[in-house]
mmCIF file of C-alpha atoms in Angstrom:
data_model
loop_
_atom_site.group_PDB
_atom_site.id
_atom_site.type_symbol
_atom_site.label_atom_id
_atom_site.label_comp_id
_atom_site.label_asym_id
_atom_site.label_seq_id
_atom_site.Cartn_x
_atom_site.Cartn_y
_atom_site.Cartn_z
ATOM 1 C CA ARG D 1 109.366 -50.796 42.754
ATOM 2 C CA CYS D 2 108.250 -52.728 40.073
ATOM 3 C CA LEU D 3 105.432 -51.460 38.555
ATOM 4 C CA ALA D 4 104.711 -51.211 35.234
ATOM 5 C CA ARG D 5 104.980 -47.499 34.387
ATOM 6 C CA PRO D 6 101.157 -46.584 31.503
ATOM 7 C CA GLU D 7 102.832 -43.939 29.287
ATOM 8 C CA ALA D 8 105.403 -45.584 26.226
ATOM 9 C CA PHE D 9 109.247 -46.034 26.857
ATOM 10 C CA PRO D 10 110.625 -42.288 24.955
ATOM 11 C CA SER D 11 113.040 -43.727 22.833
ATOM 12 C CA GLN D 12 114.799 -40.026 22.382
ATOM 13 C CA VAL D 13 116.446 -41.156 25.817
ATOM 14 C CA ALA D 14 119.178 -43.354 24.794
ATOM 15 C CA SER D 15 120.025 -39.969 23.458
ATOM 16 C CA GLN D 16 120.996 -39.077 26.490
ATOM 17 C CA LEU D 17 122.855 -41.409 27.771
ATOM 18 C CA ARG D 18 126.345 -43.118 27.638
ATOM 19 C CA HIS D 19 128.383 -46.420 27.446
ATOM 20 C CA GLY D 20 129.152 -47.044 31.450
ATOM 21 C CA ASP D 21 126.981 -43.979 33.041
ATOM 22 C CA LEU D 22 125.064 -44.230 36.040
ATOM 23 C CA LEU D 23 121.428 -44.294 35.716
ATOM 24 C CA PHE D 24 119.973 -43.554 39.258
ATOM 25 C CA ALA D 25 115.591 -44.223 39.580
ATOM 26 C CA CYS D 26 114.549 -41.668 42.374
ATOM 27 C CA GLU D 27 110.331 -42.812 42.770
ATOM 28 C CA PRO D 28 107.710 -40.485 43.933
ATOM 29 C CA LEU D 29 107.391 -41.288 47.810
ATOM 30 C CA ASP D 30 104.144 -41.465 50.397
ATOM 31 C CA LEU D 31 105.887 -39.731 53.670
ATOM 32 C CA ALA D 32 102.430 -41.523 55.023
ATOM 33 C CA LEU D 33 103.877 -44.780 54.710
ATOM 34 C CA PRO D 34 106.904 -46.469 56.702
ATOM 35 C CA LEU D 35 108.605 -47.741 54.323
ATOM 36 C CA ASP D 36 108.674 -44.095 52.102
ATOM 37 C CA ARG D 37 109.860 -42.093 55.737
ATOM 38 C CA ALA D 38 112.210 -44.859 56.382
ATOM 39 C CA ILE D 39 114.043 -44.980 53.005
ATOM 40 C CA ARG D 40 113.891 -41.266 52.961
ATOM 41 C CA GLU D 41 115.575 -40.917 56.719
ATOM 42 C CA VAL D 42 118.483 -43.172 55.031
ATOM 43 C CA GLY D 43 118.830 -41.127 52.019
ATOM 44 C CA THR D 44 119.372 -37.905 53.876
ATOM 45 C CA TYR D 45 121.474 -39.532 56.942
ATOM 46 C CA THR D 46 123.416 -40.374 53.537
ATOM 47 C CA ILE D 47 123.459 -36.884 52.496
ATOM 48 C CA GLU D 48 124.495 -36.094 55.623
ATOM 49 C CA TRP D 49 127.569 -38.106 56.354
ATOM 50 C CA LEU D 50 128.674 -36.965 52.845
ATOM 51 C CA ALA D 51 128.153 -33.110 53.826
ATOM 52 C CA ALA D 52 130.165 -33.692 56.665
ATOM 53 C CA ARG D 53 133.558 -34.515 54.441
ATOM 54 C CA GLY D 54 133.256 -32.387 52.784
ATOM 55 C CA ALA D 55 130.998 -32.736 50.375
ATOM 56 C CA LYS D 56 128.105 -30.461 48.537
ATOM 57 C CA PRO D 57 125.193 -32.365 47.466
ATOM 58 C CA SER D 58 123.693 -30.295 44.480
ATOM 59 C CA GLY D 59 119.813 -31.577 46.082
ATOM 60 C CA ASP D 60 118.633 -33.252 48.652
ATOM 61 C CA GLU D 61 116.942 -36.186 46.298
ATOM 62 C CA THR D 62 116.850 -39.735 47.353
ATOM 63 C CA ALA D 63 118.356 -42.654 44.979
ATOM 64 C CA GLU D 64 115.933 -45.683 45.615
ATOM 65 C CA HIS D 65 118.145 -47.401 42.528
ATOM 66 C CA VAL D 66 120.972 -47.135 40.337
ATOM 67 C CA GLY D 67 122.828 -49.411 36.837
ATOM 68 C CA LEU D 68 125.338 -49.242 34.832
ATOM 69 C CA VAL D 69 123.959 -48.785 31.917
ATOM 70 C CA VAL D 70 125.460 -50.445 28.496
ATOM 71 C CA ALA D 71 125.956 -48.695 25.073
ATOM 72 C CA ASP D 72 126.163 -50.958 21.696
ATOM 73 C CA ALA D 73 129.801 -50.276 19.139
ATOM 74 C CA SER D 74 127.642 -46.856 17.766
ATOM 75 C CA GLY D 75 127.483 -45.196 21.096
ATOM 76 C CA HIS D 76 123.400 -46.212 21.435
ATOM 77 C CA ALA D 77 122.360 -46.474 25.106
ATOM 78 C CA THR D 78 120.511 -50.566 24.761
ATOM 79 C CA SER D 79 120.301 -51.286 27.848
ATOM 80 C CA VAL D 80 120.922 -51.572 32.229
ATOM 81 C CA ILE D 81 123.343 -53.870 33.716
ATOM 82 C CA GLU D 82 121.584 -53.962 37.145
ATOM 83 C CA ALA D 83 121.359 -56.113 40.633
ATOM 84 C CA VAL D 84 117.798 -56.435 41.740
ATOM 85 C CA ARG D 85 116.214 -58.137 44.842
ATOM 86 C CA LEU D 86 115.324 -62.010 44.066
ATOM 87 C CA LEU D 87 116.019 -61.388 40.397
ATOM 88 C CA GLY D 88 120.358 -60.949 41.079
ATOM 89 C CA VAL D 89 122.441 -59.588 38.567
ATOM 90 C CA ARG D 90 121.242 -58.851 34.668
ATOM 91 C CA ASN D 91 121.001 -57.099 32.037
ATOM 92 C CA LEU D 92 117.696 -55.107 30.790
ATOM 93 C CA ALA D 93 116.564 -53.130 27.910
ATOM 94 C CA LEU D 94 116.745 -49.774 28.424
ATOM 95 C CA GLU D 95 113.049 -50.533 27.702
ATOM 96 C CA GLY D 96 112.237 -52.412 30.678
ATOM 97 C CA PHE D 97 114.950 -50.521 32.780
ATOM 98 C CA PHE D 98 112.027 -47.385 32.609
ATOM 99 C CA ALA D 99 108.876 -49.905 32.605
ATOM 100 C CA GLU D 100 110.049 -50.843 36.780
ATOM 101 C CA PHE D 101 109.309 -47.849 37.642
ATOM 102 C CA VAL D 102 106.071 -46.141 38.776
ATOM 103 C CA ALA D 103 104.298 -42.938 37.446
ATOM 104 C CA GLY D 104 106.091 -39.910 38.576
ATOM 105 C CA THR D 105 109.921 -41.119 39.041
ATOM 106 C CA ARG D 106 112.475 -38.934 38.171
ATOM 107 C CA PHE D 107 115.231 -40.656 36.323
ATOM 108 C CA PHE D 108 118.586 -39.136 36.348
ATOM 109 C CA ARG D 109 122.211 -40.004 34.354
ATOM 110 C CA GLY D 110 125.140 -39.881 36.561
ATOM 111 C CA ARG D 111 128.710 -39.381 34.735
ATOM 112 C CA LEU D 112 131.938 -40.330 36.269
ATOM 113 C CA GLU D 113 133.980 -37.621 36.339
ATOM 114 C CA GLY D 114 138.066 -37.584 35.233
ATOM 115 C CA VAL D 115 137.430 -41.516 33.816
ATOM 116 C CA THR D 116 138.407 -41.918 30.232
ATOM 117 C CA THR D 117 136.621 -43.825 27.097
ATOM 118 C CA GLU D 118 138.593 -46.860 28.106
ATOM 119 C CA GLN D 119 138.209 -47.043 32.112
ATOM 120 C CA CYS D 120 133.548 -46.722 30.915
ATOM 121 C CA GLN D 121 134.305 -49.959 28.804
ATOM 122 C CA LYS D 122 136.177 -51.625 31.967
ATOM 123 C CA ALA D 123 133.622 -51.203 34.173
ATOM 124 C CA VAL D 124 130.871 -52.035 31.788
ATOM 125 C CA ALA D 125 132.814 -55.644 31.059
ATOM 126 C CA TYR D 126 133.260 -55.994 34.611
ATOM 127 C CA ALA D 127 129.818 -55.986 35.172
ATOM 128 C CA SER D 128 128.883 -57.785 32.420
ATOM 129 C CA ARG D 129 130.948 -60.987 33.449
ATOM 130 C CA ARG D 130 128.772 -61.093 36.493
ATOM 131 C CA VAL D 131 125.131 -61.110 34.999
ATOM 132 C CA GLY D 132 123.926 -63.950 36.381
ATOM 133 C CA GLY D 133 124.873 -63.584 39.790
ATOM 134 C CA ASN D 134 122.726 -63.871 42.781
ATOM 135 C CA TYR D 135 121.731 -60.745 44.660
ATOM 136 C CA ALA D 136 123.632 -59.521 48.005
ATOM 137 C CA SER D 137 120.443 -59.436 49.910
ATOM 138 C CA SER D 138 122.660 -59.105 53.221
ATOM 139 C CA TYR D 139 124.950 -56.204 51.606
ATOM 140 C CA ALA D 140 128.340 -58.063 51.790
ATOM 141 C CA PRO D 141 131.461 -56.911 49.621
ATOM 142 C CA PRO D 142 131.615 -59.371 47.190
ATOM 143 C CA SER D 143 133.938 -62.405 48.030
ATOM 144 C CA SER D 144 136.924 -62.581 46.418
ATOM 145 C CA LEU D 145 137.095 -66.241 47.184
ATOM 146 C CA ALA D 146 134.143 -67.198 43.992
ATOM 147 C CA THR D 147 135.432 -68.837 41.846
ATOM 148 C CA THR D 148 133.927 -67.187 38.925
ATOM 149 C CA PRO D 149 132.250 -63.714 38.199
ATOM 150 C CA TRP D 150 128.807 -65.037 38.201
ATOM 151 C CA THR D 151 129.158 -66.474 41.423
ATOM 152 C CA GLN D 152 129.741 -63.251 43.337
ATOM 153 C CA GLU D 153 126.779 -61.110 44.754
ATOM 154 C CA PHE D 154 125.656 -57.879 44.398
ATOM 155 C CA TYR D 155 123.360 -54.988 45.221
ATOM 156 C CA CYS D 156 122.108 -52.553 42.984
ATOM 157 C CA SER D 157 124.643 -50.105 43.810
ATOM 158 C CA SER D 158 127.547 -52.471 44.359
ATOM 159 C CA ILE D 159 127.982 -53.640 40.788
ATOM 160 C CA VAL D 160 128.195 -50.517 39.933
ATOM 161 C CA ASP D 161 130.991 -49.276 43.278
ATOM 162 C CA TYR D 162 132.839 -52.411 42.181
ATOM 163 C CA ALA D 163 132.936 -52.122 38.340
ATOM 164 C CA TYR D 164 134.695 -48.726 38.634
ATOM 165 C CA ARG D 165 137.318 -50.054 41.383
ATOM 166 C CA ASP D 166 138.161 -52.616 39.547
ATOM 167 C CA ALA D 167 137.844 -50.274 36.135
ATOM 168 C CA LEU D 168 140.237 -47.613 37.807
ATOM 169 C CA GLU D 169 142.434 -50.073 40.522
ATOM 170 C CA GLN D 170 141.693 -47.637 42.950
ATOM 171 C CA ASP D 171 140.128 -49.439 46.540
ATOM 172 C CA LEU D 172 137.385 -46.946 46.664
ATOM 173 C CA VAL D 173 135.792 -44.408 44.039
ATOM 174 C CA PHE D 174 132.933 -42.767 45.049
ATOM 175 C CA THR D 175 133.710 -41.521 48.658
ATOM 176 C CA ASN D 176 137.401 -40.817 50.262
ATOM 177 C CA GLU D 177 137.090 -43.551 52.766
ATOM 178 C CA PRO D 178 134.132 -46.076 53.601
ATOM 179 C CA PHE D 179 131.062 -46.317 53.946
ATOM 180 C CA PRO D 180 128.931 -46.801 57.251
ATOM 181 C CA LEU D 181 125.678 -48.758 55.984
ATOM 182 C CA MET D 182 122.759 -47.015 57.421
ATOM 183 C CA PHE D 183 119.535 -47.950 58.286
ATOM 184 C CA GLN D 184 118.129 -45.481 60.095
ATOM 185 C CA PRO D 185 115.065 -45.101 62.022
ATOM 186 C CA ARG D 186 116.801 -48.262 63.370
ATOM 187 C CA GLU D 187 113.875 -49.244 65.159
ATOM 188 C CA PHE D 188 111.913 -49.611 61.853
ATOM 189 C CA TRP D 189 115.134 -51.302 59.983
ATOM 190 C CA GLU D 190 115.798 -53.925 62.765
ATOM 191 C CA GLU D 191 111.049 -55.053 62.486
ATOM 192 C CA TYR D 192 111.816 -55.370 59.048
ATOM 193 C CA TYR D 193 114.771 -57.303 58.376
ATOM 194 C CA ARG D 194 113.353 -59.793 61.905
ATOM 195 C CA SER D 195 109.724 -60.381 60.285
ATOM 196 C CA GLN D 196 111.828 -61.399 57.203
ATOM 197 C CA GLY D 197 113.874 -64.137 59.411
ATOM 198 C CA LEU D 198 116.855 -61.188 58.986
ATOM 199 C CA GLU D 199 119.249 -59.374 60.664
ATOM 200 C CA VAL D 200 120.104 -55.324 59.888
ATOM 201 C CA PRO D 201 122.766 -55.475 57.705
ATOM 202 C CA SER D 202 126.173 -54.226 59.025
ATOM 203 C CA GLY D 203 129.855 -52.966 58.014
ATOM 204 C CA PHE D 204 130.778 -50.734 54.568
ATOM 205 C CA GLY D 205 128.798 -50.698 51.635
ATOM 206 C CA SER D 206 127.598 -48.085 49.165
ATOM 207 C CA ASN D 207 123.192 -47.175 48.748
ATOM 208 C CA PRO D 208 122.128 -44.515 45.301
ATOM 209 C CA THR D 209 122.445 -42.300 46.985
ATOM 210 C CA LEU D 210 125.560 -42.177 47.844
ATOM 211 C CA LEU D 211 126.644 -42.854 44.434
ATOM 212 C CA MET D 212 124.136 -39.959 43.867
ATOM 213 C CA HIS D 213 125.737 -37.421 45.953
ATOM 214 C CA SER D 214 129.284 -38.118 45.247
ATOM 215 C CA PRO D 215 132.212 -35.812 44.635
ATOM 216 C CA ARG D 216 133.006 -37.783 42.073
ATOM 217 C CA VAL D 217 129.026 -37.274 39.913
ATOM 218 C CA LYS D 218 127.708 -34.884 37.842
ATOM 219 C CA CYS D 219 124.229 -36.056 37.296
ATOM 220 C CA VAL D 220 121.502 -34.789 35.236
ATOM 221 C CA GLU D 221 117.792 -35.163 35.173
ATOM 222 C CA LEU D 222 116.547 -36.810 31.995
ATOM 223 C CA ASP D 223 113.797 -34.743 30.203
ATOM 224 C CA LEU D 224 111.802 -37.752 29.498
ATOM 225 C CA ASN D 225 109.397 -35.855 27.460
ATOM 226 C CA ALA D 226 112.959 -34.226 24.769
ATOM 227 C CA PRO D 227 112.252 -33.965 20.872
ATOM 228 C CA GLU D 228 113.958 -36.845 18.949
ATOM 229 C CA PRO D 229 117.805 -36.080 18.338
ATOM 230 C CA VAL D 230 118.897 -35.463 14.951
ATOM 231 C CA GLU D 231 120.272 -39.090 13.987
ATOM 232 C CA GLU D 232 124.005 -38.430 14.747
ATOM 233 C CA THR D 233 126.396 -41.550 15.818
ATOM 234 C CA HIS D 234 129.684 -41.325 18.362
ATOM 235 C CA GLU D 235 131.859 -44.407 18.146
ATOM 236 C CA MET D 236 133.001 -45.935 21.262
ATOM 237 C CA PHE D 237 134.618 -49.159 20.858
#
């Protein structure tokens, strides 16, 4: 991650996004590499976990990252709120978000079904108040004891998850039961975290693939080569 894409950012992509959309990145994985194989295996286990509970995933894509789209008052997507390792929670210009990923990365727009415009606005407002907070390396849920929103910690899927939990006033949004954090194959992840002086995270949480294949999310792959749209505005506020 974080290798610059060589091609220029396609400005027309903004017309395919709305305030509060989920923006997924699926990087090309080299299954000859142990880390990439492990990432794929976590994605596969996640999809199988959802399918065992009645979900019908439409594909087998493994998402490595997810952020929350921010649009201006005219409905034009301008930036993405994301939680990034070492950098924490930030609001990054849309062009900058796409530039973070290697060539060949596929991007998907996820739209949570059954939510109102006002709820999308509330979710984005929740995430916006957390900008500046630290990354949750332990994958722990945000602390309810934090004295200010930006002192809470989030990882990439948890900032999206908790933003919509707050907006919908629900304990769970993307699943019907808590999702146990999965790190498979276990031996690889134990060594991976041991090399960083850490233990493998445990407990309940989320990951980008879980949100991408949630029964409540409708995903569409973004066409980075779509023609420039006819000028049109959509009032959002």
